[in-house]
Amino acid sequence: MHSESSSEQRSRFRLVAGWRARAAFVAAVAASLLLVTAASRLSSPRGEEEVDLSDLVTTTVWKGPYDYAINTRGAIESAANVEIKCEVRSRGGYTPILDVVPEGSFVNEGDVVVELDDSILREQEDSQKLLISTRMSLLSQAENTLKAAEIAKREYLEGLYLSLEKQMLSDLFIAEKAKESAEKTLAAQKALYEKAIITGLQLQAAYASYDDAVLKFDAAQTNLSTLRTLTKEKEVTTLEAAIDSAEADLKTQQRSLQLEEERLGDIQEQLGMCTIRAPSPGEVVYVNDPEYSRSSTHQPFVVQPGAMVRANQVIIWLPNANEMQIRATVTEARVTMVQPGMPVSIHVEALDEEVLEGVVTRVSQFAEPKSFWSNELNKYAVTIKVKDPPRVLRVGMNAAVWIHVEQVPEALQLPVQALAESKGHFFSLVKEDDEFETREVEIVSVNDQVATIGRGLAEGDEVVINPRSAGELLKLPALPDEVPVALDEAERNGIPGG
């Protein structure tokens, strides 16, 4: 199958968009004509068929500039605000404002603009200093404990152990000599016994002395071996464990002191943030909650002494006077007509009759929030840049804006009251001398007052205002029920809807 090029698809998309816009224009004209028709019927007696031609009001079709503009309202704001926030992180979540410069004041860089209550932070600072003193004392104790444990180890290895070892070597030496002496004595006693010089009891005493000397020698050897292999290892292990414990406690106390000092530094930093200075020059604008946020359970935030602010809450804007914009809203019925880049006329109430120029820069994709009880239509935010804003323009000023959706330098047009609608078709009653002719007209565009004509009328044609009031002079043809054939056909051909 033949595939459409991207340019052909865009053309078809624009075609469908045009059909949908035409449908919106038809609805707008029909609404206007319905009001006019209802008024004329109320003013005419029932059953009246004769029409006094002198009562008919006419107007002339003309050519001239055409402007379809959406009128709405908004407030001036800066497109580039310097935000001044509360940077104090209070444990309670909020910090009171002690003082704030008046709104509208001009401040220079470095000027104090907000003073926050620092009394709680001052108390926290004093408590933290006392806690740090306690931590420093515990740290000193831990350092001394470690030092004592290290000395105890050296004391044992270099003093007590060597002393015990020498003592046991001395005991072993004495026991060895006593064993040798007892061995010689036993040998001598044996010789004497064999010569029958001593008795058997005396020989037994010699054996007993020798056995005792051997036992004492073995005990001295065992004590020395135990000291060198077991006792020394046990004592060193115990002393090293005491050192390790002291080192761990020292690290704990050092880290605890570090954390408390960091906490003190944080509190002192927070104290410095209680005095807020302007980061740049500008005019002070309070960031108050909008009045519509008020409810039975919520009071809007208002910047003033005593107001409670949370961390990172914006308190003041310092707007850039060279970059101003308007934030307006457009109802859902018309927001699809507004596109970025459209020109805008702006009338600021405080600037008398001066009209400023602007341009649409953004159309929100989402509806504005509204209260639970509101039954208003959804509204969408539209951001409008103010071109060459005057120096007297201030943030918060109310402004009326006209978004120019369509502007034609020269178009054939007539008042919407000169149209009659029937099943989606529009007709005008044209007066030529004393004759009246009903003509179907093609509407190109329509605003709140006039409609532009594509065909059916010519410049200078005289048409009747409220043609239905002309009774039988308005001859409407029999028409089938309205069916959006073009739109249905376009959708069947695969063109996405708007």
Steps between C-alpha positions, in 0.01 A plus 500: 500500500601858441641654819442868570795733541540693826397825324179337374423373852554845648267647235233251592550570870452871436184419301349310791608774742323752277182292503510478878564875536209565261279290725601713796420820306161359403423427862602852605285663232206274580521600867499869413211462258302300753512792743398749230215279379370445851499873564313571177237239577443639845453851359252389225132423573390139461348416169619820334564429132515844341838667524536874496795555262578826672582303819773299330851615578763452232873532468749490217754228429846653506863419445764580758750361750376197692623394840391191692636544853443305820459734793610394848672638806822433689763647728845637429790288620870483434630244254832489685459519877781479753355285777580569865431188704502393862802270526467437874424135580314524826442186705137601536467543123418874506679822595324830585573823309621774733527782247470551125554801277178659368370368170584729211826616658806511276799323653864478400719193501595410857210684667319312778151410376378242755584426863393159633462408868825338619415453870455123475823467304683703767379255766608208283842660455551531878389140560727378224801679645442329836468165327827560316675574831378165635618323186843663528529372861406147393751522216774601740417205725511264201841636396637448852355149519671407174826650613483305831427174312801551273722574802373187677608286207848651491518471880437127483727421206786724600471471880279244671564219254875543502502520880295179532716325246820589686347392831401167354842452340650561844260247656588250229873552559463450875286191445757358259781551749290351779433198279868454425583529873230252594626260233858513640373461855297194399802343333710558813229359727481188282874443543479543874202266521688233311778530759235478773599839629142642478167336552232433246290786636776745430525371141126538456527864617764559234270354234216725624720809479605409148140443384395836648782678317399334170137608546601858577724504192217372277259756652744782429534384140119479459445846648753654264353322198144602598607862540666508160234314300161549671502769765672751274255434214200527736613826652590654162162396355317653796699822475454527122125444542494791744684711242258404222202581724653834592569580133139415404366716781732782391373481140141500627560808712683674213212431259242605758684826558527555123124446456417738784735765357341457157160539663619820669633626166162423339315689776732797461450488123123499558542801729673685218211416270251667735619830356408493131664748265412598145720312249437769237327838474128510431153588618361287783193291416341280770424140401159470663260211446213590264174595666314211334701255714307619808261242646350404833807288578775698327603861531717634216860589586565874518852641536502705821674502841386195695427288194645148512719389210635155422839404358544589130177704495526804274427818696593781259547546129736757355358526147697606194318810375628443146333159466131524585221260411130445564346178620142487377245220465286389205195273522512150356261605220758740356839378615549286187494820292795652689850419381847626600611791283156666474506880549330647804370846590531589868326767703633544852238669715758709686643644176188689386438454127844374401489172306805275515602232256568138589530151360379160620800294616334198661163327520465255788408142418317456829200672656547733793405360844167612638318453826290192569180706504571693178276428201688724257634379167857376491749776436851475357792730576641709217834677543539831310830684466475879525706670231702803614339526847494858634692579819178577685371145449479315831457137592142423605331766285174383341480496122244429230641314199374435148658198335477555125410156368435623145575833334410578138600834343185513284196274525135516395294509820168571662358492855417155634148635572441515124521121468237231538602140560317190384640148537859615477443740209499878531280748315465876467199701392621743233297812423504635144279807473163369620581136432644245743711197405612215727859400422712221643840627609828326570659599830879506506552617858303656782571690818268637765372779273552433131537214254715494189334381178652280233211509250134588477530874561687791348635823638222756533215248524231620740400224743235482772604487862327202665354360179261266685310805619403555135259209520405354160742729321775262610452194281713213634531194274415149614828346608596149607626440851857615546764223459871576530578319174836661439621422850377138488662450162828646621502270802424199281803593291722465804546865597524525881249716677579816693 
